[in-house]
Amino acid sequence: MVRLNRLSRGGSARPQHTAARSRNRRPQQTRAQPSGGGPPPASAPPAAPMEDSSQQPPPPAGGEVAAADPELPRLTVTQVEQMKVEARVADIYRVLFGAAPNTKSIMLELWRDQHIEYLTHGLRHLGPNFHVLDANRPWLCYWMVHPLALLDEVLDDDLDDDIVDFLAQCQDKDGGYGGGPGQLPHLATTYAAVNTLVTIGSERALSSINRDKLYKFMLRMKDESGAFRMHDGGEIDVRASYTAISVASLVNILDVELAKGVGDYIARCQTYEGGIAGEPYAEAHGGYTFCGLAALILLNEAEKLDLPSLIDWVAFRQGVECGFQGRTNKLVDGCYSFWQGAAIALTQKLVMIVDEQLKPSYSCKKPSGEDACGASSSGSTSEKSSSAVDYAKFGFDFIQRSNQIGPLFHNIALQQYILLCAQVLEGGLRDKPGKSRDHYHSCYCLSGLSVSQYSAITDSDSCPLPQHVLGPYSNLLEPIHPLYNVVLDKYHTAYEFFSKE
Ligand SMILES: CC(C)=CCC/C(C)=C/CC/C(C)=C/COP(=O)(O)OP(=O)(O)O
Ligand SMILES: [Zn+2]
């Protein structure tokens, strides 16, 4: 029997980062507050408000707007702005989806309790043996455990232990995790299992990962080209390279042997459009663009990509609906809030490379024997001697870096899409209105919401300002480490744990 205890545990490695704390404390600066001490207001809408305000005198900045009737309550400027936002989002929704939104959704509130209920209900109904979606059971764990952590929901210890025990049964005797007990180990389910265990974060969870065997499994998955295949005899693609590099970096087993050749393979998958495809000469896609870019950053080889064209491609995938599409001429979908949103947010810490690549004198080098653009053929990390490279540090240092530029996408518009179009008011999130909720979309819509809420902060240790969090400030989620998509505090606990090993 699964029980949840919201108060059963606390404590985090880096408490200053938690959104739970942020929700209870004042951010660095505040705009005019609504009267009555309520939460900070929503920020400005992504485009001009519906009403033509040109005939009205501008309200005093940050002050109160006088009501015509002195008996009526006086509104702050921000309350007026909030009303305009609500009117506009309702209008957009009506135009796009042909129906008025539920009035609750106009409030742009994150329906935390409903999402927690949906996700915990899902975990409970996985049951003791997790018999649902047979080959995807570690994924189901991750798609529920991670968004619950984003919502700062603490699971009962018994449930944590059940999940750790179940994943131990999925661990192959020769390393890696399969989709269920006794199944072939696979890099995707290995990524899901390891991210779940890191999110649980207990000593029991972290020490259940057999890192020696995991390393051997990964070496076995490595193709002579340097790229990885998903499983024995399986397909080689950018997803396999990312899942291998992400897991190896997270549990601190990444070395030159695993790293060599991966960066060049990924660079060969960048297409003429600027995004990254699943394999060379295929179509650029947001999922693979995130995977390729994140893997290259973890390898300290981001300069192998043509970053200006990648940024250009991702930025233009954000549509009039405010969400992202996965590829050119396809529909927007809530899950790309993470795949595309996180990819472009990562580039905000790569401005030095972007600047370099934009110089007229920059010469675009190609990976040997290929016609893809962007690879630097000399001095890459994977060519240096193994003792000189501390790969786990690349992921650690990256998150300490400040954003060197503000959001390169419309961070507020993306939050609007997620809150207004992707939320199912009964709980759970979805691709788009008309589609059903599911755990995959719940995981990636909330991951994308977190990325967009934190995308405007410049100092990596600070909290987002109210104007960067659409809707009430209580919408603020926990921050993630965007290279691994695990909650940042959980990452730090794991980093410390695996640094000692
Ligand atoms: C870590 C890991 C396993 C990452 C996976 C990354 C990921 C989401 C890749 C996308 C795969 C793909 C081509 C989907 C297209 O689906 P579609 O044609 O149904 O959707 P579309 O119309 O939106 O392109
Ligand atoms: Zn989707």
CSV table of C-alpha atoms in Angstrom, one decimal, residues 11-463:
chain,number,residue,atom,x,y,z
A,11,GLY,CA,16.4,18.9,3.9
A,12,SER,CA,18.2,19.7,0.7
A,13,ALA,CA,21.8,20.2,-0.2
A,14,ARG,CA,21.3,23.7,-1.4
A,15,PRO,CA,18.3,25.2,0.4
A,16,GLN,CA,18.7,28.7,-1.1
A,17,HIS,CA,17.5,27.3,-4.4
A,18,THR,CA,14.2,25.8,-3.5
A,19,ALA,CA,11.1,27.3,-5.0
A,20,ALA,CA,9.2,26.2,-1.9
A,21,ARG,CA,11.4,28.7,0.0
A,22,SER,CA,11.1,31.2,-2.8
A,23,ARG,CA,7.4,31.0,-2.6
A,24,ASN,CA,7.5,32.1,1.0
A,25,ARG,CA,10.1,34.8,0.7
A,26,ARG,CA,10.4,38.0,-1.1
A,27,PRO,CA,12.3,38.0,-4.4
A,28,GLN,CA,15.2,40.4,-4.9
A,29,GLN,CA,13.0,43.2,-6.3
A,30,THR,CA,9.3,43.6,-6.3
A,31,ARG,CA,6.8,45.4,-8.5
A,32,ALA,CA,3.8,47.1,-7.0
A,33,GLN,CA,1.9,44.5,-4.9
A,34,PRO,CA,-1.8,43.9,-5.0
A,35,SER,CA,-3.4,45.2,-1.8
A,36,GLY,CA,-4.1,42.7,0.9
A,37,GLY,CA,-0.6,41.1,0.9
A,38,GLY,CA,-1.5,38.6,-1.8
A,39,PRO,CA,1.0,36.9,-4.1
A,40,PRO,CA,2.8,39.0,-6.7
A,41,PRO,CA,1.0,39.7,-9.9
A,42,ALA,CA,1.4,38.1,-13.3
A,43,SER,CA,3.7,39.8,-15.7
A,44,ALA,CA,2.9,41.6,-18.8
A,45,PRO,CA,1.3,39.7,-21.7
A,46,PRO,CA,3.5,38.6,-24.6
A,47,ALA,CA,1.9,41.1,-27.0
A,48,ALA,CA,-0.1,44.3,-26.7
A,49,PRO,CA,-3.3,44.0,-24.7
A,50,MET,CA,-6.6,43.7,-26.5
A,51,GLU,CA,-8.0,47.0,-25.5
A,52,ASP,CA,-6.8,50.2,-27.2
A,53,SER,CA,-5.4,52.1,-24.2
A,54,SER,CA,-4.1,55.0,-26.4
A,55,GLN,CA,-7.1,57.2,-25.5
A,56,GLN,CA,-6.5,56.9,-21.8
A,57,PRO,CA,-3.9,58.8,-19.8
A,58,PRO,CA,-1.1,56.6,-18.6
A,59,PRO,CA,-1.5,55.4,-15.0
A,60,PRO,CA,1.2,56.5,-12.6
A,61,ALA,CA,4.1,54.0,-12.7
A,62,GLY,CA,3.8,51.5,-9.9
A,63,GLY,CA,1.0,53.6,-8.2
A,64,GLU,CA,-2.7,53.1,-7.8
A,65,VAL,CA,-5.4,53.7,-10.4
A,66,ALA,CA,-8.1,55.9,-9.0
A,67,ALA,CA,-11.6,54.4,-9.2
A,68,ALA,CA,-14.2,56.7,-10.8
A,69,ASP,CA,-16.4,56.2,-7.8
A,70,PRO,CA,-14.6,56.9,-4.5
A,71,GLU,CA,-16.6,54.1,-2.9
A,72,LEU,CA,-15.1,51.5,-5.2
A,73,PRO,CA,-11.8,49.8,-4.4
A,74,ARG,CA,-8.7,51.4,-5.8
A,75,LEU,CA,-6.7,49.1,-8.1
A,76,THR,CA,-2.9,49.0,-8.4
A,77,VAL,CA,-1.4,49.3,-11.8
A,78,THR,CA,-0.4,45.7,-11.7
A,79,GLN,CA,-3.9,44.6,-10.9
A,80,VAL,CA,-5.0,46.4,-14.0
A,81,GLU,CA,-2.3,44.8,-16.0
A,82,GLN,CA,-3.3,41.4,-14.7
A,83,MET,CA,-6.9,42.0,-15.9
A,84,LYS,CA,-5.6,42.9,-19.3
A,85,VAL,CA,-3.6,39.7,-19.4
A,86,GLU,CA,-6.6,37.7,-18.5
A,87,ALA,CA,-8.7,39.3,-21.2
A,88,ARG,CA,-6.1,38.7,-23.8
A,89,VAL,CA,-5.3,35.1,-23.0
A,90,ALA,CA,-9.0,34.3,-23.1
A,91,ASP,CA,-9.2,36.0,-26.5
A,92,ILE,CA,-6.2,34.1,-27.8
A,93,TYR,CA,-7.7,30.8,-26.6
A,94,ARG,CA,-11.0,31.5,-28.2
A,95,VAL,CA,-9.4,32.3,-31.6
A,96,LEU,CA,-7.1,29.2,-31.5
A,97,PHE,CA,-9.4,26.6,-30.1
A,98,GLY,CA,-12.8,27.9,-30.9
A,99,ALA,CA,-14.1,27.9,-27.4
A,100,ALA,CA,-13.9,30.0,-24.3
A,101,PRO,CA,-11.5,28.5,-21.7
A,102,ASN,CA,-12.7,27.4,-18.4
A,103,THR,CA,-12.8,30.5,-16.2
A,104,LYS,CA,-10.4,28.8,-13.8
A,105,SER,CA,-7.7,28.6,-16.5
A,106,ILE,CA,-8.0,32.3,-17.2
A,107,MET,CA,-6.4,32.8,-13.8
A,108,LEU,CA,-3.2,31.4,-15.1
A,109,GLU,CA,-2.7,29.4,-12.0
A,110,LEU,CA,-0.7,26.2,-11.8
A,111,TRP,CA,-3.2,23.6,-10.4
A,112,ARG,CA,-0.6,22.0,-8.1
A,113,ASP,CA,-2.9,19.9,-6.0
A,114,GLN,CA,-4.7,18.4,-9.0
A,115,HIS,CA,-1.3,17.6,-10.6
A,116,ILE,CA,0.0,16.1,-7.4
A,117,GLU,CA,-3.1,14.0,-7.1
A,118,TYR,CA,-2.9,12.8,-10.7
A,119,LEU,CA,0.8,11.9,-10.4
A,120,THR,CA,0.5,10.2,-7.0
A,121,HIS,CA,-2.6,8.3,-8.2
A,122,GLY,CA,-0.5,7.1,-11.2
A,123,LEU,CA,2.3,5.9,-8.9
A,124,ARG,CA,-0.1,4.1,-6.6
A,125,HIS,CA,-1.7,2.3,-9.5
A,126,LEU,CA,1.6,1.2,-10.9
A,127,GLY,CA,1.2,-1.2,-8.0
A,128,PRO,CA,3.8,-3.3,-6.2
A,129,ASN,CA,5.0,-4.9,-9.4
A,130,PHE,CA,4.6,-2.0,-11.8
A,131,HIS,CA,2.9,-4.1,-14.5
A,132,VAL,CA,1.8,-1.1,-16.7
A,133,LEU,CA,3.4,-0.4,-20.1
A,134,ASP,CA,5.6,-3.4,-19.9
A,135,ALA,CA,8.9,-2.2,-21.5
A,136,ASN,CA,8.6,1.4,-20.2
A,137,ARG,CA,8.3,1.0,-16.5
A,138,PRO,CA,11.5,3.0,-15.5
A,139,TRP,CA,10.2,5.8,-17.7
A,140,LEU,CA,6.8,5.7,-15.9
A,141,CYS,CA,8.7,6.1,-12.6
A,142,TYR,CA,10.6,9.0,-13.9
A,143,TRP,CA,7.6,10.7,-15.6
A,144,MET,CA,5.9,10.7,-12.2
A,145,VAL,CA,8.7,11.0,-9.6
A,146,HIS,CA,10.4,14.0,-11.4
A,147,PRO,CA,7.3,16.2,-11.8
A,148,LEU,CA,6.3,15.5,-8.2
A,149,ALA,CA,9.8,16.7,-7.2
A,150,LEU,CA,9.3,19.8,-9.4
A,151,LEU,CA,6.1,20.4,-7.4
A,152,ASP,CA,8.2,20.0,-4.2
A,153,GLU,CA,6.0,17.0,-3.2
A,154,VAL,CA,7.8,14.6,-0.9
A,155,LEU,CA,7.0,11.0,-1.3
A,156,ASP,CA,6.5,8.6,1.5
A,157,ASP,CA,9.6,6.6,2.4
A,158,ASP,CA,7.8,3.3,1.7
A,159,LEU,CA,7.0,4.4,-1.8
A,160,ASP,CA,10.6,5.5,-2.4
A,161,ASP,CA,11.8,2.1,-1.2
A,162,ASP,CA,9.3,0.3,-3.5
A,163,ILE,CA,10.6,2.2,-6.5
A,164,VAL,CA,14.3,1.6,-5.6
A,165,ASP,CA,13.5,-2.1,-5.1
A,166,PHE,CA,11.7,-2.3,-8.4
A,167,LEU,CA,14.5,-0.5,-10.3
A,168,ALA,CA,17.0,-2.9,-8.7
A,169,GLN,CA,15.1,-5.7,-10.4
A,170,CYS,CA,15.4,-3.9,-13.7
A,171,GLN,CA,19.2,-3.6,-13.4
A,172,ASP,CA,20.9,-6.2,-15.6
A,173,LYS,CA,23.5,-8.5,-14.1
A,174,ASP,CA,26.0,-7.1,-16.7
A,175,GLY,CA,25.0,-3.4,-16.1
A,176,GLY,CA,22.4,-1.0,-17.3
A,177,TYR,CA,18.6,-1.1,-16.8
A,178,GLY,CA,15.9,-2.7,-18.9
A,179,GLY,CA,12.2,-1.7,-19.3
A,180,GLY,CA,11.3,-4.3,-16.6
A,181,PRO,CA,12.7,-7.1,-14.6
A,182,GLY,CA,14.7,-9.5,-16.9
A,183,GLN,CA,14.4,-7.3,-19.9
A,184,LEU,CA,17.4,-6.3,-22.2
A,185,PRO,CA,19.3,-3.4,-20.8
A,186,HIS,CA,18.6,-0.2,-22.8
A,187,LEU,CA,20.2,3.2,-22.7
A,188,ALA,CA,16.8,5.0,-22.6
A,189,THR,CA,15.5,3.0,-19.6
A,190,THR,CA,18.9,3.3,-18.0
A,191,TYR,CA,18.6,7.1,-18.2
A,192,ALA,CA,15.0,7.0,-16.8
A,193,ALA,CA,16.1,4.6,-13.9
A,194,VAL,CA,19.1,6.6,-13.0
A,195,ASN,CA,17.3,10.0,-13.1
A,196,THR,CA,14.5,8.4,-10.9
A,197,LEU,CA,17.0,7.2,-8.4
A,198,VAL,CA,18.8,10.5,-8.3
A,199,THR,CA,15.4,12.2,-7.8
A,200,ILE,CA,14.6,9.9,-4.9
A,201,GLY,CA,18.1,10.8,-3.7
A,202,SER,CA,18.4,8.6,-0.6
A,203,GLU,CA,21.7,6.7,0.1
A,204,ARG,CA,19.8,3.5,-0.6
A,205,ALA,CA,18.7,4.8,-4.0
A,206,LEU,CA,22.1,6.2,-5.1
A,207,SER,CA,24.1,3.2,-3.9
A,208,SER,CA,21.8,0.8,-5.7
A,209,ILE,CA,23.4,1.8,-9.0
A,210,ASN,CA,26.1,-0.6,-9.9
A,211,ARG,CA,28.5,1.9,-11.5
A,212,ASP,CA,31.3,-0.6,-12.5
A,213,LYS,CA,28.8,-2.7,-14.5
A,214,LEU,CA,27.1,0.4,-15.8
A,215,TYR,CA,30.4,1.6,-17.2
A,216,LYS,CA,31.0,-1.8,-18.9
A,217,PHE,CA,27.5,-1.8,-20.3
A,218,MET,CA,28.1,1.7,-21.8
A,219,LEU,CA,31.4,0.7,-23.3
A,220,ARG,CA,29.6,-2.3,-24.9
A,221,MET,CA,27.0,0.1,-26.4
A,222,LYS,CA,29.8,2.2,-28.0
A,223,ASP,CA,30.1,2.0,-31.8
A,224,GLU,CA,33.5,2.2,-33.5
A,225,SER,CA,32.3,5.6,-34.8
A,226,GLY,CA,32.2,6.9,-31.2
A,227,ALA,CA,28.4,7.1,-31.1
A,228,PHE,CA,26.3,4.9,-28.9
A,229,ARG,CA,23.6,2.4,-29.8
A,230,MET,CA,20.5,2.1,-27.6
A,231,HIS,CA,21.0,-1.6,-26.8
A,232,ASP,CA,22.8,-4.7,-28.0
A,233,GLY,CA,22.3,-4.7,-31.8
A,234,GLY,CA,20.2,-1.6,-31.5
A,235,GLU,CA,20.0,1.7,-33.4
A,236,ILE,CA,22.6,4.4,-33.2
A,237,ASP,CA,21.3,7.9,-32.7
A,238,VAL,CA,21.7,11.1,-30.9
A,239,ARG,CA,19.3,10.0,-28.2
A,240,ALA,CA,21.6,7.1,-27.3
A,241,SER,CA,24.6,9.4,-27.2
A,242,TYR,CA,22.8,11.8,-24.9
A,243,THR,CA,21.4,9.2,-22.5
A,244,ALA,CA,24.8,7.5,-22.2
A,245,ILE,CA,26.7,10.8,-21.6
A,246,SER,CA,24.1,12.2,-19.3
A,247,VAL,CA,24.0,9.1,-17.1
A,248,ALA,CA,27.8,8.6,-17.2
A,249,SER,CA,28.3,12.3,-16.2
A,250,LEU,CA,25.7,12.2,-13.4
A,251,VAL,CA,27.1,9.1,-11.7
A,252,ASN,CA,30.7,10.2,-12.4
A,253,ILE,CA,31.9,7.4,-14.6
A,254,LEU,CA,32.4,9.5,-17.8
A,255,ASP,CA,36.0,9.3,-19.1
A,256,VAL,CA,37.9,9.8,-22.3
A,257,GLU,CA,37.1,6.2,-23.4
A,258,LEU,CA,33.4,6.8,-23.3
A,259,ALA,CA,33.6,10.3,-24.6
A,260,LYS,CA,35.8,9.9,-27.7
A,261,GLY,CA,34.1,10.5,-31.0
A,262,VAL,CA,30.7,11.3,-29.6
A,263,GLY,CA,31.0,15.0,-30.2
A,264,ASP,CA,31.9,14.6,-33.8
A,265,TYR,CA,29.0,12.2,-34.4
A,266,ILE,CA,26.5,14.8,-32.9
A,267,ALA,CA,28.0,17.6,-34.9
A,268,ARG,CA,27.4,15.6,-38.0
A,269,CYS,CA,23.7,15.4,-37.1
A,270,GLN,CA,23.3,19.2,-37.1
A,271,THR,CA,21.3,20.0,-40.3
A,272,TYR,CA,21.2,22.9,-42.7
A,273,GLU,CA,18.3,24.3,-40.8
A,274,GLY,CA,20.4,24.6,-37.6
A,275,GLY,CA,18.6,22.1,-35.4
A,276,ILE,CA,19.9,18.6,-34.7
A,277,ALA,CA,18.5,15.4,-36.2
A,278,GLY,CA,18.4,11.9,-34.8
A,279,GLU,CA,21.1,10.7,-37.2
A,280,PRO,CA,23.2,12.3,-39.9
A,281,TYR,CA,21.2,13.5,-42.9
A,282,ALA,CA,17.8,13.2,-41.1
A,283,GLU,CA,15.4,16.0,-40.2
A,284,ALA,CA,16.2,18.4,-37.3
A,285,HIS,CA,13.9,17.8,-34.3
A,286,GLY,CA,13.6,19.5,-30.9
A,287,GLY,CA,14.0,16.3,-29.0
A,288,TYR,CA,17.3,15.5,-30.7
A,289,THR,CA,18.4,19.1,-30.6
A,290,PHE,CA,18.1,19.1,-26.8
A,291,CYS,CA,19.9,15.7,-26.6
A,292,GLY,CA,22.7,16.7,-28.9
A,293,LEU,CA,23.4,20.1,-27.4
A,294,ALA,CA,23.2,18.9,-23.8
A,295,ALA,CA,25.6,16.0,-24.5
A,296,LEU,CA,28.0,18.3,-26.2
A,297,ILE,CA,28.0,20.7,-23.2
A,298,LEU,CA,28.6,17.7,-20.8
A,299,LEU,CA,31.6,16.8,-23.0
A,300,ASN,CA,32.8,20.4,-23.1
A,301,GLU,CA,32.5,20.4,-26.9
A,302,ALA,CA,29.6,22.8,-27.6
A,303,GLU,CA,31.8,24.7,-30.0
A,304,LYS,CA,31.4,21.8,-32.4
A,305,LEU,CA,28.0,23.0,-33.2
A,306,ASP,CA,27.1,26.0,-35.3
A,307,LEU,CA,25.3,27.7,-32.3
A,308,PRO,CA,24.0,30.8,-34.0
A,309,SER,CA,22.1,28.7,-36.5
A,310,LEU,CA,20.9,26.4,-33.8
A,311,ILE,CA,19.6,29.3,-31.7
A,312,ASP,CA,17.9,30.7,-34.8
A,313,TRP,CA,16.2,27.4,-35.6
A,314,VAL,CA,14.9,26.8,-32.0
A,315,ALA,CA,13.7,30.4,-31.6
A,316,PHE,CA,11.6,30.1,-34.7
A,317,ARG,CA,10.0,26.9,-33.5
A,318,GLN,CA,8.0,29.0,-30.9
A,319,GLY,CA,4.6,29.6,-32.6
A,320,VAL,CA,1.8,32.1,-32.4
A,321,GLU,CA,0.1,29.8,-29.9
A,322,CYS,CA,3.1,30.6,-27.7
A,323,GLY,CA,4.2,27.0,-27.3
A,324,PHE,CA,7.0,25.2,-29.3
A,325,GLN,CA,6.7,22.9,-32.3
A,326,GLY,CA,9.2,20.0,-32.5
A,327,ARG,CA,10.1,20.6,-36.2
A,328,THR,CA,9.3,22.9,-39.1
A,329,ASN,CA,5.7,23.0,-40.2
A,330,LYS,CA,4.4,20.7,-37.4
A,331,LEU,CA,2.0,21.6,-34.6
A,332,VAL,CA,3.0,23.0,-31.3
A,333,ASP,CA,3.0,20.5,-28.4
A,334,GLY,CA,3.5,21.0,-24.7
A,335,CYS,CA,6.4,18.5,-24.4
A,336,TYR,CA,8.5,20.7,-26.6
A,337,SER,CA,8.3,23.3,-23.9
A,338,PHE,CA,11.2,21.3,-22.4
A,339,TRP,CA,13.0,19.9,-25.4
A,340,GLN,CA,13.1,23.2,-27.3
A,341,GLY,CA,12.8,25.5,-24.2
A,342,ALA,CA,15.6,23.9,-22.4
A,343,ALA,CA,17.8,23.8,-25.5
A,344,ILE,CA,17.5,27.5,-26.1
A,345,ALA,CA,17.9,28.2,-22.4
A,346,LEU,CA,21.2,26.3,-22.4
A,347,THR,CA,22.5,28.6,-25.1
A,348,GLN,CA,22.1,31.6,-22.7
A,349,LYS,CA,25.2,30.3,-21.0
A,350,LEU,CA,27.1,29.8,-24.2
A,351,VAL,CA,27.3,33.4,-25.4
A,352,MET,CA,31.1,33.5,-25.5
A,353,ILE,CA,31.1,30.7,-28.1
A,354,VAL,CA,28.3,32.3,-30.0
A,355,ASP,CA,30.1,35.7,-30.1
A,356,GLU,CA,33.2,33.9,-31.3
A,357,GLN,CA,31.3,32.1,-34.0
A,358,LEU,CA,29.6,35.3,-35.2
A,359,LYS,CA,33.0,37.0,-35.8
A,360,PRO,CA,33.7,37.3,-39.6
A,361,SER,CA,37.1,35.8,-38.9
A,362,TYR,CA,35.6,32.6,-37.4
A,363,SER,CA,36.4,29.6,-39.5
A,364,CYS,CA,33.9,26.8,-39.5
A,365,LYS,CA,35.8,23.5,-39.2
A,366,LYS,CA,34.3,20.2,-40.2
A,367,PRO,CA,34.5,16.8,-38.4
A,368,SER,CA,37.0,14.7,-40.4
A,369,GLY,CA,35.6,13.2,-43.6
A,370,GLU,CA,32.2,14.8,-43.2
A,371,ASP,CA,30.4,17.8,-44.7
A,372,ALA,CA,28.6,18.9,-41.5
A,373,CYS,CA,29.6,22.3,-40.2
A,374,GLY,CA,30.8,23.2,-36.8
A,375,ALA,CA,33.4,20.8,-35.5
A,376,SER,CA,36.7,21.9,-34.2
A,377,SER,CA,39.1,19.2,-35.2
A,378,SER,CA,41.8,20.0,-32.7
A,379,GLY,CA,42.1,20.2,-29.0
A,380,SER,CA,38.7,18.7,-28.1
A,381,THR,CA,38.4,17.5,-24.5
A,382,SER,CA,38.1,13.9,-25.6
A,383,GLU,CA,41.5,14.0,-27.3
A,384,LYS,CA,43.3,15.1,-24.1
A,385,SER,CA,44.8,12.6,-21.7
A,386,SER,CA,42.2,11.0,-19.5
A,387,SER,CA,43.9,12.1,-16.2
A,388,ALA,CA,43.5,15.7,-17.3
A,389,VAL,CA,39.7,15.7,-17.7
A,390,ASP,CA,37.2,15.8,-14.8
A,391,TYR,CA,34.0,15.2,-16.9
A,392,ALA,CA,31.6,15.4,-14.0
A,393,LYS,CA,32.8,18.9,-13.3
A,394,PHE,CA,31.5,20.2,-16.7
A,395,GLY,CA,27.9,19.5,-15.6
A,396,PHE,CA,28.6,21.0,-12.2
A,397,ASP,CA,30.4,24.2,-13.5
A,398,PHE,CA,27.8,24.8,-16.2
A,399,ILE,CA,25.0,25.2,-13.7
A,400,GLN,CA,27.1,27.7,-11.6
A,401,ARG,CA,27.5,29.9,-14.6
A,402,SER,CA,25.2,32.9,-14.9
A,403,ASN,CA,23.0,33.4,-17.9
A,404,GLN,CA,25.1,35.7,-20.1
A,405,ILE,CA,22.0,37.0,-21.9
A,406,GLY,CA,18.3,37.3,-21.2
A,407,PRO,CA,15.8,34.7,-22.5
A,408,LEU,CA,16.3,34.0,-26.2
A,409,PHE,CA,12.7,32.8,-26.4
A,410,HIS,CA,9.5,34.3,-25.2
A,411,ASN,CA,9.6,32.9,-21.7
A,412,ILE,CA,6.3,34.4,-20.6
A,413,ALA,CA,4.5,33.3,-23.7
A,414,LEU,CA,5.7,29.7,-23.1
A,415,GLN,CA,4.4,29.8,-19.6
A,416,GLN,CA,1.1,31.0,-20.9
A,417,TYR,CA,0.8,28.1,-23.3
A,418,ILE,CA,1.6,25.6,-20.6
A,419,LEU,CA,-0.7,27.1,-18.0
A,420,LEU,CA,-3.6,27.8,-20.3
A,421,CYS,CA,-3.4,25.2,-23.0
A,422,ALA,CA,-1.5,22.2,-21.6
A,423,GLN,CA,-3.0,22.0,-18.1
A,424,VAL,CA,-5.9,19.7,-17.5
A,425,LEU,CA,-7.8,21.2,-14.7
A,426,GLU,CA,-8.6,17.8,-13.2
A,427,GLY,CA,-4.8,17.3,-13.0
A,428,GLY,CA,-2.1,16.4,-15.4
A,429,LEU,CA,-0.8,18.1,-18.5
A,430,ARG,CA,-1.1,17.4,-22.2
A,431,ASP,CA,0.2,18.1,-25.7
A,432,LYS,CA,-2.6,20.5,-26.6
A,433,PRO,CA,-6.3,21.2,-26.1
A,434,GLY,CA,-8.3,18.2,-27.4
A,435,LYS,CA,-5.6,15.7,-26.3
A,436,SER,CA,-5.7,13.7,-23.2
A,437,ARG,CA,-3.3,14.2,-20.3
A,438,ASP,CA,-0.5,11.7,-19.8
A,439,HIS,CA,2.5,11.2,-17.6
A,440,TYR,CA,5.1,12.0,-20.3
A,441,HIS,CA,3.5,15.3,-21.1
A,442,SER,CA,3.0,16.1,-17.4
A,443,CYS,CA,6.7,15.5,-16.9
A,444,TYR,CA,8.0,17.6,-19.8
A,445,CYS,CA,5.4,20.4,-19.6
A,446,LEU,CA,6.3,21.0,-16.0
A,447,SER,CA,10.0,20.7,-16.8
A,448,GLY,CA,9.5,23.3,-19.5
A,449,LEU,CA,7.6,25.5,-17.1
A,450,SER,CA,10.4,25.4,-14.6
A,451,VAL,CA,13.0,26.2,-17.3
A,452,SER,CA,11.0,29.2,-18.5
A,453,GLN,CA,10.4,30.5,-15.0
A,454,TYR,CA,14.1,30.5,-14.3
A,455,SER,CA,15.3,31.6,-17.7
A,456,ALA,CA,15.4,35.3,-17.0
A,457,ILE,CA,17.6,35.2,-13.9
A,458,THR,CA,21.1,36.3,-14.4
A,459,ASP,CA,22.7,35.3,-11.1
A,460,SER,CA,22.5,31.5,-10.9
A,461,ASP,CA,21.9,31.7,-7.1
A,462,SER,CA,19.0,34.1,-7.2
A,463,CYS,CA,15.2,33.6,-7.4
